[in-house]
Amino acid sequence: MSSAFVKEGESDQGIDITPNMASLLIFLKRENGGPVRELQNRFRDRHQKEVHK
């Protein structure tokens, strides 16, 4: 399929976004068509990473 027939933003996939929270929130907002909120942010000792809910 030619890329001329693909609307802007339709070709984006979750794998194509940069690995940071801002890009993820923008991607999810565009996919869901509405606001996305981060409810909780904490550091997990078990994984040694920040966990976002």
Tab-separated table of C-alpha atoms in Angstrom:
chain	number	residue	atom	x	y	z
A	1	MET	CA	0.000	0.000	0.000
A	2	SER	CA	1.256	3.418	-0.852
A	3	SER	CA	1.959	5.757	2.033
A	4	ALA	CA	0.001	8.435	0.153
A	5	PHE	CA	-3.224	6.733	1.284
A	6	VAL	CA	-2.311	6.618	4.968
A	7	LYS	CA	-3.521	9.486	7.126
A	8	GLU	CA	-0.978	11.306	9.247
A	9	GLY	CA	-0.570	9.491	12.549
A	10	GLU	CA	-2.183	6.229	11.414
A	11	SER	CA	1.165	4.655	10.661
A	12	ASP	CA	2.432	5.213	14.226
A	13	GLN	CA	2.628	2.162	16.428
A	14	GLY	CA	3.445	1.798	20.100
A	15	ILE	CA	6.837	0.436	19.145
A	16	ASP	CA	7.660	3.627	17.179
A	17	ILE	CA	7.465	6.056	20.107
A	18	THR	CA	10.491	7.167	22.087
A	19	PRO	CA	10.882	5.502	25.500
A	20	ASN	CA	9.758	8.310	27.813
A	21	MET	CA	6.559	9.214	29.630
A	22	ALA	CA	5.790	12.342	27.617
A	23	SER	CA	5.830	10.460	24.301
A	24	LEU	CA	3.764	7.630	25.757
A	25	LEU	CA	1.110	10.022	27.077
A	26	ILE	CA	0.903	11.802	23.710
A	27	PHE	CA	0.578	8.466	21.889
A	28	LEU	CA	-2.148	7.216	24.249
A	29	LYS	CA	-4.057	10.505	24.025
A	30	ARG	CA	-4.020	10.302	20.231
A	31	GLU	CA	-5.060	6.616	20.236
A	32	ASN	CA	-7.874	7.045	22.779
A	33	GLY	CA	-9.108	10.374	21.477
A	34	GLY	CA	-9.221	11.918	24.926
A	35	PRO	CA	-7.248	12.854	28.007
A	36	VAL	CA	-4.868	10.404	29.656
A	37	ARG	CA	-3.906	10.777	33.300
A	38	GLU	CA	-1.079	9.368	35.349
A	39	LEU	CA	-2.656	8.236	38.616
A	40	GLN	CA	0.397	7.094	40.511
A	41	ASN	CA	4.169	7.239	40.133
A	42	ARG	CA	6.504	5.332	42.428
A	43	PHE	CA	9.874	3.593	42.519
A	44	ARG	CA	9.816	-0.206	42.784
A	45	ASP	CA	12.759	-1.725	44.632
A	46	ARG	CA	11.929	-5.112	43.169
A	47	HIS	CA	12.436	-3.907	39.588
A	48	GLN	CA	14.745	-0.982	40.361
A	49	LYS	CA	12.591	1.204	38.088
A	50	GLU	CA	9.875	3.816	38.256
A	51	VAL	CA	6.369	2.413	37.854
A	52	HIS	CA	3.592	4.585	36.423
A	53	LYS	CA	-0.071	3.770	36.845
